[in-house]
mmCIF file of C-alpha atoms in Angstrom:
data_model
loop_
_atom_site.group_PDB
_atom_site.id
_atom_site.type_symbol
_atom_site.label_atom_id
_atom_site.label_comp_id
_atom_site.label_asym_id
_atom_site.label_seq_id
_atom_site.Cartn_x
_atom_site.Cartn_y
_atom_site.Cartn_z
ATOM 1 C CA THR W 1 -57.252 -21.977 6.084
ATOM 2 C CA GLN W 2 -53.457 -21.564 6.256
ATOM 3 C CA THR W 3 -52.931 -24.918 4.423
ATOM 4 C CA LYS W 4 -55.306 -24.004 1.639
ATOM 5 C CA THR W 5 -53.689 -20.594 1.220
ATOM 6 C CA GLY W 6 -50.232 -22.217 0.942
ATOM 7 C CA ASP W 7 -51.436 -24.671 -1.694
ATOM 8 C CA ASP W 8 -52.904 -21.857 -3.759
ATOM 9 C CA GLU W 9 -49.618 -19.925 -3.544
ATOM 10 C CA ARG W 10 -47.535 -22.919 -4.772
ATOM 11 C CA ALA W 11 -49.962 -23.527 -7.607
ATOM 12 C CA ARG W 12 -49.654 -19.928 -8.804
ATOM 13 C CA ASN W 13 -45.778 -20.044 -8.699
ATOM 14 C CA SER W 14 -45.353 -23.480 -10.372
ATOM 15 C CA PRO W 15 -44.865 -23.466 -14.191
ATOM 16 C CA LYS W 16 -47.691 -24.650 -16.391
ATOM 17 C CA PRO W 17 -47.366 -28.098 -18.068
ATOM 18 C CA GLY W 18 -47.024 -26.535 -21.542
ATOM 19 C CA ALA W 19 -44.156 -24.347 -20.414
ATOM 20 C CA LEU W 20 -42.302 -27.352 -18.948
ATOM 21 C CA ILE W 21 -42.580 -29.273 -22.213
ATOM 22 C CA LYS W 22 -41.291 -26.288 -24.229
ATOM 23 C CA GLN W 23 -38.349 -25.782 -21.822
ATOM 24 C CA LYS W 24 -37.413 -29.491 -22.082
ATOM 25 C CA GLU W 25 -37.481 -29.367 -25.912
ATOM 26 C CA GLU W 26 -35.195 -26.292 -25.965
ATOM 27 C CA GLN W 27 -32.738 -27.988 -23.580
ATOM 28 C CA ASP W 28 -32.616 -31.199 -25.674
ATOM 29 C CA SER W 29 -32.077 -29.185 -28.831
ATOM 30 C CA ALA W 30 -29.159 -27.275 -27.275
ATOM 31 C CA GLU W 31 -27.515 -30.507 -26.069
ATOM 32 C CA GLU W 32 -27.836 -32.105 -29.499
ATOM 33 C CA SER W 33 -26.275 -29.068 -31.191
ATOM 34 C CA ILE W 34 -23.242 -29.397 -28.893
ATOM 35 C CA ALA W 35 -22.812 -33.152 -28.626
ATOM 36 C CA LEU W 36 -23.654 -34.380 -32.101
ATOM 37 C CA PRO W 37 -20.610 -34.617 -34.392
ATOM 38 C CA SER W 38 -20.736 -32.919 -37.737
ATOM 39 C CA ALA W 39 -20.232 -34.758 -41.002
ATOM 40 C CA ASP W 40 -16.607 -33.564 -41.160
ATOM 41 C CA GLY W 41 -15.609 -34.536 -37.621
ATOM 42 C CA PRO W 42 -16.295 -33.775 -33.967
ATOM 43 C CA ALA W 43 -17.698 -30.426 -32.945
ATOM 44 C CA PHE W 44 -14.962 -30.008 -30.299
ATOM 45 C CA ASP W 45 -11.284 -29.370 -31.088
ATOM 46 C CA LEU W 46 -9.653 -32.131 -29.042
ATOM 47 C CA THR W 47 -6.084 -31.103 -29.884
ATOM 48 C CA PRO W 48 -4.178 -30.690 -26.595
ATOM 49 C CA LEU W 49 -2.925 -27.226 -25.819
ATOM 50 C CA PRO W 50 0.830 -26.854 -26.424
ATOM 51 C CA ALA W 51 3.016 -27.053 -23.344
ATOM 52 C CA THR W 52 4.468 -23.704 -22.357
ATOM 53 C CA ARG W 53 8.248 -23.534 -22.004
ATOM 54 C CA LYS W 54 9.905 -21.479 -19.335
ATOM 55 C CA LEU W 55 12.835 -19.872 -21.148
ATOM 56 C CA ILE W 56 16.054 -19.161 -19.273
ATOM 57 C CA ASP W 57 17.111 -15.537 -18.911
ATOM 58 C CA PHE W 58 20.890 -15.693 -19.371
ATOM 59 C CA SER W 59 21.476 -11.936 -19.353
ATOM 60 C CA ASN W 60 23.618 -10.480 -16.564
ATOM 61 C CA LYS W 61 24.290 -13.909 -15.117
ATOM 62 C CA VAL W 62 27.388 -16.016 -14.526
ATOM 63 C CA TYR W 63 27.077 -19.280 -16.434
ATOM 64 C CA VAL W 64 29.564 -22.100 -15.817
ATOM 65 C CA ALA W 65 29.939 -23.867 -19.156
ATOM 66 C CA PRO W 66 30.012 -27.659 -19.516
ATOM 67 C CA LEU W 67 33.550 -28.800 -18.655
ATOM 68 C CA THR W 68 34.582 -32.355 -19.472
ATOM 69 C CA THR W 69 35.988 -34.336 -16.515
ATOM 70 C CA VAL W 70 36.580 -31.342 -14.233
ATOM 71 C CA GLY W 71 33.057 -29.891 -14.395
ATOM 72 C CA ASN W 72 31.739 -32.566 -12.045
ATOM 73 C CA LEU W 73 29.060 -32.107 -9.398
ATOM 74 C CA PRO W 74 31.435 -31.311 -6.464
ATOM 75 C CA PHE W 75 33.182 -28.679 -8.611
ATOM 76 C CA ARG W 76 29.851 -27.115 -9.588
ATOM 77 C CA ARG W 77 28.915 -26.889 -5.900
ATOM 78 C CA ILE W 78 32.109 -24.900 -5.335
ATOM 79 C CA MET W 79 31.168 -22.594 -8.206
ATOM 80 C CA LYS W 80 27.699 -22.045 -6.746
ATOM 81 C CA LYS W 81 29.257 -20.996 -3.448
ATOM 82 C CA PHE W 82 31.272 -18.345 -5.275
ATOM 83 C CA GLY W 83 28.208 -16.897 -6.994
ATOM 84 C CA ALA W 84 27.607 -18.811 -10.231
ATOM 85 C CA ASP W 85 23.975 -18.406 -11.342
ATOM 86 C CA ILE W 86 23.691 -21.154 -13.977
ATOM 87 C CA THR W 87 25.499 -24.489 -14.145
ATOM 88 C CA CYS W 88 25.615 -27.246 -16.738
ATOM 89 C CA GLY W 89 26.698 -30.872 -16.483
ATOM 90 C CA GLU W 90 29.602 -32.378 -18.388
ATOM 91 C CA MET W 91 29.203 -33.377 -22.027
ATOM 92 C CA ALA W 92 27.355 -36.703 -22.302
ATOM 93 C CA ILE W 93 27.540 -38.864 -25.424
ATOM 94 C CA GLY W 94 24.058 -39.568 -26.784
ATOM 95 C CA SER W 95 24.768 -43.147 -27.885
ATOM 96 C CA CYS W 96 26.165 -44.003 -24.433
ATOM 97 C CA LEU W 97 23.040 -42.610 -22.762
ATOM 98 C CA LEU W 98 20.860 -44.732 -25.060
ATOM 99 C CA GLN W 99 22.909 -47.799 -24.135
ATOM 100 C CA GLY W 100 22.196 -47.104 -20.470
ATOM 101 C CA GLN W 101 25.801 -46.663 -19.374
ATOM 102 C CA ASN W 102 25.828 -45.745 -15.694
ATOM 103 C CA SER W 103 28.911 -43.556 -16.023
ATOM 104 C CA GLU W 104 27.166 -41.428 -18.632
ATOM 105 C CA TRP W 105 23.872 -41.159 -16.765
ATOM 106 C CA ALA W 106 25.794 -40.076 -13.656
ATOM 107 C CA LEU W 107 26.591 -36.867 -15.553
ATOM 108 C CA MET W 108 22.876 -35.987 -15.502
ATOM 109 C CA LYS W 109 22.770 -35.711 -11.716
ATOM 110 C CA ARG W 110 22.178 -32.274 -10.215
ATOM 111 C CA HIS W 111 22.612 -30.998 -6.677
ATOM 112 C CA PRO W 112 19.816 -29.101 -4.893
ATOM 113 C CA ASP W 113 22.098 -26.044 -4.802
ATOM 114 C CA GLU W 114 21.959 -25.898 -8.615
ATOM 115 C CA ASP W 115 18.790 -23.861 -9.000
ATOM 116 C CA ILE W 116 19.267 -23.350 -12.764
ATOM 117 C CA PHE W 117 20.815 -26.484 -14.228
ATOM 118 C CA GLY W 118 21.248 -27.866 -17.715
ATOM 119 C CA VAL W 119 22.784 -30.932 -19.321
ATOM 120 C CA GLN W 120 24.815 -31.135 -22.519
ATOM 121 C CA VAL W 121 24.447 -33.865 -25.131
ATOM 122 C CA ALA W 122 26.724 -34.699 -28.064
ATOM 123 C CA ALA W 123 25.285 -36.793 -30.884
ATOM 124 C CA GLY W 124 25.513 -36.946 -34.636
ATOM 125 C CA PHE W 125 22.011 -37.935 -35.761
ATOM 126 C CA PRO W 126 18.448 -36.625 -35.258
ATOM 127 C CA ASP W 127 17.068 -39.921 -33.969
ATOM 128 C CA GLN W 128 19.708 -39.972 -31.219
ATOM 129 C CA PHE W 129 18.870 -36.455 -30.089
ATOM 130 C CA THR W 130 15.140 -37.193 -30.140
ATOM 131 C CA ARG W 131 15.383 -40.459 -28.212
ATOM 132 C CA VAL W 132 17.762 -38.939 -25.656
ATOM 133 C CA SER W 133 15.333 -36.028 -25.249
ATOM 134 C CA GLU W 134 12.516 -38.484 -24.517
ATOM 135 C CA LEU W 135 14.636 -40.109 -21.798
ATOM 136 C CA LEU W 136 15.664 -36.791 -20.291
ATOM 137 C CA GLU W 137 12.047 -35.675 -20.279
ATOM 138 C CA SER W 138 10.912 -38.751 -18.361
ATOM 139 C CA GLN W 139 13.931 -39.493 -16.161
ATOM 140 C CA CYS W 140 15.588 -36.180 -15.283
ATOM 141 C CA THR W 141 14.743 -32.769 -13.904
ATOM 142 C CA VAL W 142 16.635 -30.179 -15.912
ATOM 143 C CA ASP W 143 16.007 -26.562 -16.826
ATOM 144 C CA PHE W 144 17.551 -26.742 -20.298
ATOM 145 C CA VAL W 145 19.402 -29.088 -22.645
ATOM 146 C CA ASP W 146 22.498 -27.943 -24.539
ATOM 147 C CA VAL W 147 23.458 -29.332 -27.958
ATOM 148 C CA ASN W 148 27.220 -29.782 -28.235
ATOM 149 C CA MET W 149 28.598 -28.534 -31.538
ATOM 150 C CA GLY W 150 31.940 -27.419 -30.153
ATOM 151 C CA CYS W 151 33.858 -30.475 -28.981
ATOM 152 C CA PRO W 152 37.047 -30.662 -31.104
ATOM 153 C CA LEU W 153 38.129 -34.179 -30.103
ATOM 154 C CA ASP W 154 38.632 -36.634 -32.960
ATOM 155 C CA ILE W 155 36.840 -39.431 -31.086
ATOM 156 C CA VAL W 156 33.683 -37.248 -31.011
ATOM 157 C CA CYS W 157 33.958 -35.601 -34.434
ATOM 158 C CA ASN W 158 34.577 -38.945 -36.145
ATOM 159 C CA LYS W 159 31.072 -39.942 -35.019
ATOM 160 C CA HIS W 160 29.645 -36.833 -36.760
ATOM 161 C CA ALA W 161 29.054 -35.177 -33.367
ATOM 162 C CA GLY W 162 30.643 -32.169 -31.686
ATOM 163 C CA SER W 163 32.155 -29.664 -34.122
ATOM 164 C CA ALA W 164 31.393 -32.007 -37.041
ATOM 165 C CA LEU W 165 27.661 -31.327 -36.618
ATOM 166 C CA MET W 166 28.268 -27.713 -37.686
ATOM 167 C CA LEU W 167 29.023 -29.008 -41.178
ATOM 168 C CA ARG W 168 25.722 -30.929 -41.492
ATOM 169 C CA ASP W 169 22.987 -28.303 -41.210
ATOM 170 C CA LYS W 170 20.231 -30.617 -42.490
ATOM 171 C CA LYS W 171 20.917 -33.103 -39.676
ATOM 172 C CA LEU W 172 21.162 -30.204 -37.243
ATOM 173 C CA ARG W 173 17.755 -28.877 -38.228
ATOM 174 C CA GLU W 174 16.126 -32.294 -37.906
ATOM 175 C CA SER W 175 17.793 -32.754 -34.527
ATOM 176 C CA LEU W 176 16.547 -29.422 -33.188
ATOM 177 C CA GLU W 177 13.036 -30.055 -34.519
ATOM 178 C CA GLY W 178 12.972 -33.461 -32.825
ATOM 179 C CA MET W 179 14.039 -31.897 -29.532
ATOM 180 C CA SER W 180 11.415 -29.181 -29.918
ATOM 181 C CA ARG W 181 8.661 -31.782 -30.286
ATOM 182 C CA THR W 182 9.902 -33.842 -27.333
ATOM 183 C CA LEU W 183 11.146 -31.497 -24.636
ATOM 184 C CA THR W 184 9.043 -29.234 -22.445
ATOM 185 C CA CYS W 185 12.153 -27.325 -21.319
ATOM 186 C CA PRO W 186 14.132 -25.001 -23.610
ATOM 187 C CA PHE W 187 17.352 -26.012 -25.336
ATOM 188 C CA THR W 188 20.484 -24.218 -26.466
ATOM 189 C CA VAL W 189 23.245 -24.738 -29.012
ATOM 190 C CA LYS W 190 26.967 -24.341 -28.293
ATOM 191 C CA MET W 191 29.253 -24.092 -31.316
ATOM 192 C CA ARG W 192 32.618 -22.838 -32.476
ATOM 193 C CA THR W 193 33.393 -20.263 -35.150
ATOM 194 C CA GLY W 194 33.839 -23.061 -37.691
ATOM 195 C CA TRP W 195 36.094 -25.954 -38.610
ATOM 196 C CA PHE W 196 39.012 -24.048 -40.142
ATOM 197 C CA ASP W 197 40.652 -20.910 -38.733
ATOM 198 C CA GLU W 198 40.544 -19.089 -42.057
ATOM 199 C CA LYS W 199 37.009 -20.180 -42.995
ATOM 200 C CA PRO W 200 34.571 -19.378 -40.164
ATOM 201 C CA ILE W 201 30.995 -20.420 -40.845
ATOM 202 C CA ALA W 202 29.066 -19.432 -37.711
ATOM 203 C CA HIS W 203 27.976 -16.139 -39.327
ATOM 204 C CA LEU W 204 26.257 -18.226 -42.018
ATOM 205 C CA LEU W 205 24.919 -20.994 -39.792
ATOM 206 C CA VAL W 206 23.292 -18.871 -37.070
ATOM 207 C CA PRO W 207 21.068 -16.874 -39.516
ATOM 208 C CA LYS W 208 20.093 -20.209 -41.045
ATOM 209 C CA ILE W 209 19.117 -21.536 -37.606
ATOM 210 C CA GLN W 210 17.175 -18.319 -37.022
ATOM 211 C CA SER W 211 15.250 -18.833 -40.275
ATOM 212 C CA TRP W 212 14.112 -22.278 -39.116
ATOM 213 C CA GLN W 213 12.108 -20.599 -36.293
ATOM 214 C CA ILE W 214 12.355 -23.617 -34.007
ATOM 215 C CA ASP W 215 10.201 -23.331 -30.901
ATOM 216 C CA GLY W 216 12.123 -23.714 -27.652
ATOM 217 C CA LEU W 217 15.561 -22.682 -28.916
ATOM 218 C CA ASN W 218 16.665 -20.406 -26.082
ATOM 219 C CA ALA W 219 20.146 -19.188 -27.099
ATOM 220 C CA VAL W 220 23.240 -19.865 -29.166
ATOM 221 C CA MET W 221 26.624 -19.976 -27.408
ATOM 222 C CA ILE W 222 29.677 -19.334 -29.564
ATOM 223 C CA HIS W 223 33.207 -20.243 -28.513
ATOM 224 C CA GLY W 224 35.369 -17.725 -30.350
ATOM 225 C CA ARG W 225 37.793 -20.330 -31.691
ATOM 226 C CA SER W 226 37.673 -22.813 -34.570
ATOM 227 C CA ARG W 227 37.745 -26.569 -34.212
ATOM 228 C CA LEU W 228 41.339 -26.805 -35.437
ATOM 229 C CA GLN W 229 42.377 -23.928 -33.202
ATOM 230 C CA ARG W 230 41.119 -25.849 -30.170
ATOM 231 C CA TYR W 231 42.261 -23.710 -27.197
ATOM 232 C CA SER W 232 45.276 -21.939 -28.676
ATOM 233 C CA ARG W 233 45.490 -18.200 -29.322
ATOM 234 C CA GLN W 234 42.853 -15.726 -28.217
ATOM 235 C CA ALA W 235 39.110 -16.103 -28.740
ATOM 236 C CA ASN W 236 37.719 -13.798 -31.435
ATOM 237 C CA TRP W 237 34.971 -11.779 -29.765
ATOM 238 C CA ASP W 238 34.662 -9.356 -32.666
ATOM 239 C CA TYR W 239 33.601 -12.293 -34.820
ATOM 240 C CA ILE W 240 31.078 -13.366 -32.161
ATOM 241 C CA ALA W 241 29.490 -9.906 -32.419
ATOM 242 C CA GLN W 242 29.532 -10.226 -36.224
ATOM 243 C CA VAL W 243 27.621 -13.510 -35.967
ATOM 244 C CA SER W 244 24.921 -11.912 -33.830
ATOM 245 C CA LYS W 245 24.532 -8.963 -36.206
ATOM 246 C CA ALA W 246 24.279 -11.337 -39.187
ATOM 247 C CA GLN W 247 20.784 -12.384 -38.064
ATOM 248 C CA SER W 248 17.768 -11.113 -39.980
ATOM 249 C CA THR W 249 15.963 -8.084 -38.582
ATOM 250 C CA ASP W 250 12.672 -9.448 -39.951
ATOM 251 C CA LEU W 251 12.654 -12.438 -37.585
ATOM 252 C CA PRO W 252 12.923 -12.789 -33.800
ATOM 253 C CA LYS W 253 16.599 -12.769 -32.907
ATOM 254 C CA ILE W 254 18.238 -15.643 -31.074
ATOM 255 C CA PRO W 255 20.305 -14.422 -28.105
ATOM 256 C CA VAL W 256 24.022 -14.933 -28.843
ATOM 257 C CA ILE W 257 26.288 -15.622 -25.851
ATOM 258 C CA GLY W 258 30.056 -15.422 -26.261
ATOM 259 C CA ASN W 259 32.569 -17.780 -24.695
ATOM 260 C CA GLY W 260 36.336 -17.679 -24.423
ATOM 261 C CA ASP W 261 39.079 -16.016 -22.362
ATOM 262 C CA ILE W 262 37.008 -14.401 -19.610
ATOM 263 C CA PHE W 263 39.562 -14.380 -16.807
ATOM 264 C CA SER W 264 38.698 -11.239 -14.822
ATOM 265 C CA TYR W 265 35.862 -8.791 -14.384
ATOM 266 C CA GLN W 266 37.693 -6.423 -16.762
ATOM 267 C CA ASP W 267 37.746 -9.156 -19.423
ATOM 268 C CA TYR W 268 34.034 -9.740 -18.977
ATOM 269 C CA GLU W 269 33.060 -6.088 -19.249
ATOM 270 C CA GLU W 270 35.331 -5.468 -22.247
ATOM 271 C CA LYS W 271 34.053 -8.477 -24.188
ATOM 272 C CA VAL W 272 30.301 -8.135 -23.684
ATOM 273 C CA LYS W 273 30.187 -4.425 -24.522
ATOM 274 C CA ARG W 274 30.146 -5.399 -28.202
ATOM 275 C CA GLU W 275 26.853 -4.809 -29.979
ATOM 276 C CA GLY W 276 24.677 -7.910 -30.231
ATOM 277 C CA VAL W 277 26.507 -9.948 -27.580
ATOM 278 C CA GLU W 278 24.493 -10.925 -24.514
ATOM 279 C CA ALA W 279 25.806 -9.652 -21.167
ATOM 280 C CA THR W 280 26.444 -13.173 -19.907
ATOM 281 C CA ALA W 281 29.666 -14.254 -18.197
ATOM 282 C CA MET W 282 30.087 -17.742 -19.669
ATOM 283 C CA LEU W 283 33.087 -19.235 -17.864
ATOM 284 C CA ALA W 284 35.115 -22.297 -18.797
ATOM 285 C CA ARG W 285 38.870 -22.554 -18.197
ATOM 286 C CA GLY W 286 38.741 -19.292 -16.264
ATOM 287 C CA ALA W 287 36.532 -20.985 -13.677
ATOM 288 C CA LEU W 288 38.889 -23.976 -13.462
ATOM 289 C CA ILE W 289 41.907 -21.757 -12.781
ATOM 290 C CA LYS W 290 40.059 -19.190 -10.633
ATOM 291 C CA PRO W 291 36.906 -20.738 -9.120
ATOM 292 C CA TRP W 292 36.321 -17.454 -7.259
ATOM 293 C CA LEU W 293 35.942 -15.659 -10.606
ATOM 294 C CA PRO W 294 32.121 -15.234 -10.282
ATOM 295 C CA THR W 295 32.720 -13.226 -7.089
ATOM 296 C CA GLU W 296 35.260 -11.023 -8.855
ATOM 297 C CA ILE W 297 32.840 -10.367 -11.721
ATOM 298 C CA LYS W 298 29.862 -9.560 -9.512
ATOM 299 C CA GLU W 299 31.852 -7.397 -7.091
ATOM 300 C CA ARG W 300 34.028 -5.864 -9.839
ATOM 301 C CA ARG W 301 37.326 -6.464 -8.055
ATOM 302 C CA ASP W 302 40.543 -8.445 -8.290
ATOM 303 C CA TRP W 303 40.732 -10.827 -5.354
ATOM 304 C CA ASP W 304 44.239 -11.418 -4.021
ATOM 305 C CA ILE W 305 43.201 -14.713 -2.490
ATOM 306 C CA SER W 306 45.694 -16.298 -0.098
ATOM 307 C CA ALA W 307 47.113 -19.814 -0.342
ATOM 308 C CA THR W 308 45.335 -20.699 2.916
ATOM 309 C CA GLU W 309 41.995 -19.621 1.470
ATOM 310 C CA ARG W 310 42.682 -21.668 -1.668
ATOM 311 C CA LEU W 311 43.485 -24.709 0.469
ATOM 312 C CA GLU W 312 40.112 -24.277 2.204
ATOM 313 C CA ILE W 313 38.458 -24.427 -1.232
ATOM 314 C CA LEU W 314 40.211 -27.733 -1.883
ATOM 315 C CA LYS W 315 39.135 -29.068 1.515
ATOM 316 C CA GLU W 316 35.536 -28.257 0.661
ATOM 317 C CA PHE W 317 35.889 -29.933 -2.745
ATOM 318 C CA VAL W 318 37.200 -33.086 -1.022
ATOM 319 C CA ARG W 319 34.246 -33.058 1.371
ATOM 320 C CA PHE W 320 31.807 -32.670 -1.505
ATOM 321 C CA GLY W 321 33.653 -35.385 -3.435
ATOM 322 C CA LEU W 322 33.409 -37.916 -0.610
ATOM 323 C CA GLU W 323 29.693 -37.135 -0.314
ATOM 324 C CA HIS W 324 29.226 -37.647 -4.049
ATOM 325 C CA TRP W 325 31.539 -40.575 -4.859
ATOM 326 C CA GLY W 326 31.503 -42.234 -1.452
ATOM 327 C CA SER W 327 33.899 -42.415 1.500
ATOM 328 C CA ASP W 328 35.075 -45.982 0.838
ATOM 329 C CA GLN W 329 38.407 -46.655 -0.890
ATOM 330 C CA GLN W 330 36.867 -46.351 -4.340
ATOM 331 C CA GLY W 331 35.279 -43.032 -3.391
ATOM 332 C CA VAL W 332 38.571 -41.741 -2.012
ATOM 333 C CA ASN W 333 40.358 -42.817 -5.194
ATOM 334 C CA ASN W 334 37.784 -41.040 -7.384
ATOM 335 C CA THR W 335 37.957 -37.892 -5.266
ATOM 336 C CA ARG W 336 41.750 -37.903 -5.481
ATOM 337 C CA ARG W 337 41.722 -38.385 -9.239
ATOM 338 C CA TYR W 338 39.311 -35.505 -9.865
ATOM 339 C CA LEU W 339 41.165 -33.305 -7.374
ATOM 340 C CA LEU W 340 44.401 -33.896 -9.293
ATOM 341 C CA GLU W 341 42.680 -33.166 -12.600
ATOM 342 C CA TRP W 342 41.539 -29.854 -11.139
ATOM 343 C CA LEU W 343 45.007 -29.086 -9.726
ATOM 344 C CA SER W 344 46.379 -29.419 -13.266
ATOM 345 C CA PHE W 345 44.471 -26.186 -13.946
ATOM 346 C CA LEU W 346 44.663 -24.501 -10.535
ATOM 347 C CA TYR W 347 48.469 -24.277 -10.556
ATOM 348 C CA ARG W 348 48.270 -21.855 -13.517
ATOM 349 C CA TYR W 349 46.940 -19.054 -11.317
ATOM 350 C CA MET W 350 49.484 -16.324 -10.572
ATOM 351 C CA PRO W 351 48.487 -14.417 -7.397
ATOM 352 C CA VAL W 352 47.441 -10.840 -8.023
ATOM 353 C CA GLY W 353 49.700 -9.614 -5.237
ATOM 354 C CA MET W 354 52.754 -11.018 -7.027
ATOM 355 C CA LEU W 355 52.070 -9.186 -10.301
ATOM 356 C CA GLU W 356 53.152 -5.660 -11.116
ATOM 357 C CA GLU W 357 50.515 -3.026 -10.532
ATOM 358 C CA GLY W 358 48.254 -2.644 -13.530
ATOM 359 C CA VAL W 359 49.336 -5.977 -15.016
ATOM 360 C CA SER W 360 46.754 -8.763 -15.310
ATOM 361 C CA GLN W 361 47.323 -12.416 -16.118
ATOM 362 C CA ALA W 362 46.362 -13.666 -19.562
ATOM 363 C CA MET W 363 44.326 -16.854 -19.861
ATOM 364 C CA ASN W 364 47.060 -18.896 -21.544
ATOM 365 C CA ALA W 365 49.889 -17.626 -19.317
ATOM 366 C CA ARG W 366 51.678 -19.998 -16.944
ATOM 367 C CA PRO W 367 53.728 -19.246 -13.840
ATOM 368 C CA PRO W 368 57.468 -19.245 -14.514
ATOM 369 C CA ARG W 369 59.258 -22.419 -13.517
ATOM 370 C CA ASN W 370 60.557 -22.520 -9.930
ATOM 371 C CA LEU W 371 58.582 -19.397 -9.018
ATOM 372 C CA CYS W 372 58.546 -18.829 -5.260
ATOM 373 C CA GLY W 373 55.318 -17.733 -3.638
ATOM 374 C CA ARG W 374 54.764 -15.657 -0.531
ATOM 375 C CA SER W 375 54.573 -18.827 1.585
ATOM 376 C CA ASP W 376 55.663 -22.442 1.290
ATOM 377 C CA LEU W 377 52.060 -23.451 0.575
ATOM 378 C CA GLU W 378 51.739 -20.850 -2.193
ATOM 379 C CA THR W 379 55.005 -22.061 -3.730
ATOM 380 C CA LEU W 380 53.668 -25.622 -3.696
ATOM 381 C CA MET W 381 50.452 -24.501 -5.398
ATOM 382 C CA LEU W 382 52.435 -22.714 -8.145
ATOM 383 C CA SER W 383 54.291 -25.881 -9.130
ATOM 384 C CA SER W 384 53.668 -27.529 -12.519
ATOM 385 C CA ASN W 385 55.110 -30.827 -11.262
ATOM 386 C CA CYS W 386 52.565 -33.630 -10.847
ATOM 387 C CA GLN W 387 54.455 -34.850 -7.785
ATOM 388 C CA ASP W 388 53.643 -31.609 -6.001
ATOM 389 C CA TRP W 389 49.972 -31.955 -6.902
ATOM 390 C CA ILE W 390 50.058 -35.423 -5.367
ATOM 391 C CA LYS W 391 51.556 -33.928 -2.187
ATOM 392 C CA ILE W 392 48.600 -31.549 -1.970
ATOM 393 C CA SER W 393 46.184 -34.457 -2.417
ATOM 394 C CA GLU W 394 47.937 -36.338 0.395
ATOM 395 C CA LEU W 395 47.485 -33.335 2.690
ATOM 396 C CA LEU W 396 43.741 -33.726 2.206
ATOM 397 C CA LEU W 397 43.164 -37.443 1.559
ATOM 398 C CA GLY W 398 46.117 -39.217 3.143
ATOM 399 C CA PRO W 399 48.837 -41.268 1.451
ATOM 400 C CA CYS W 400 48.310 -42.545 -2.094
ATOM 401 C CA PRO W 401 47.965 -46.293 -2.686
ATOM 402 C CA ASP W 402 51.083 -48.192 -3.707
ATOM 403 C CA GLY W 403 51.828 -47.908 -7.421
ATOM 404 C CA PHE W 404 49.649 -44.812 -7.816
ATOM 405 C CA ARG W 405 50.232 -42.956 -11.067
ATOM 406 C CA PHE W 406 48.587 -39.835 -12.447
ATOM 407 C CA GLU W 407 48.609 -38.111 -15.809
ATOM 408 C CA PRO W 408 46.140 -35.327 -16.647
ATOM 409 C CA LYS W 409 43.363 -36.485 -18.946
ATOM 410 C CA HIS W 410 43.955 -33.676 -21.426
ATOM 411 C CA LYS W 411 47.681 -34.647 -21.601
ATOM 412 C CA ALA W 412 49.040 -31.211 -22.357
ATOM 413 C CA ASN W 413 52.693 -31.206 -23.330
ATOM 414 C CA ALA W 414 53.627 -29.133 -20.287
ATOM 415 C CA TYR W 415 52.836 -31.972 -17.929
ATOM 416 C CA LYS W 416 55.155 -34.657 -16.747
ATOM 417 C CA ALA W 417 53.488 -37.853 -15.602
ATOM 418 C CA ALA W 418 53.917 -38.701 -11.947
ATOM 419 C CA SER W 419 54.841 -42.199 -10.887
#
């Protein structure tokens, strides 16, 4: 009786044959309406979704600008220890990267301490920028790529790169569009005010770049000097603000970051208070002369750092250098060379405690010749003589090889070659 009752119950709950056939026809019809392509193409939009870019927030951060030769990985590690938020590798030449030169690709290396890290590329043609971007995308881990339009060196400008690219806006646009299509990270542009002192063009070029509406362009950095001015005289921050305000109010504005002559926290605060200028401390030579500058800016103080403390910084740089370039003779030689290059900037620092109260050092100022410090070590560090820099290197790395000779790479007139 129980079995018969169960069979009757299942029979009542099971669908009738006609209902099953109708349900199957409705299902087939729905599948055909989805799967069958229309006469004009597939029913589905198979276009991949665009990759989302994580833009860098540069505001209220200390950014160590790309620094040729001296802005190496051990130096950037020092800057991170003193509070730098964003770092960028040295300028790399696009054609050299495409040729696979090891020395150029070494500039792309980042340290784990560099949590926000970018690389800078100088090239003169869109195809170079695009192909380099493809390589960076597949071979490197970077947070942004910077386009160099500021290098004033003839060897770079003669190849239509660096500052020369400012004069070729059609090539610039094609380059930025190629990078936009290729990179998944954002990119920035670093330029000067123009080619000639008396004819600045950045206030015309930046609104033009804004009108192109290129996806992924994160910011424009402006060094407040012209190409012919190089590093002489003061940077023009009023003009940097003028460039930012020249942008159209009808389009999204590109953040404009100023660069030039930030040498103290007072300099930083005075320069970025201008309307339209991002509150970013972009450091270049100031960081080379005072690597503790990020600490001063963040803590809003002048640090009267002792010669002993400065020597400890150099010891740490040597340790980082031997880790990076190796502890064999070649590694020691490389570490010594880059240490001496850095000392050619470090000697320019005049200790705060030796200045009159209320007087601050200007960026282009140099210590007077034969100035005596508050200790023998401080006096040695104030010397502009290459032989004294070599003595400091020997304190840290031992005696120099026979026949050793050093001349700073930038070859400023103030330097006398050591032999």
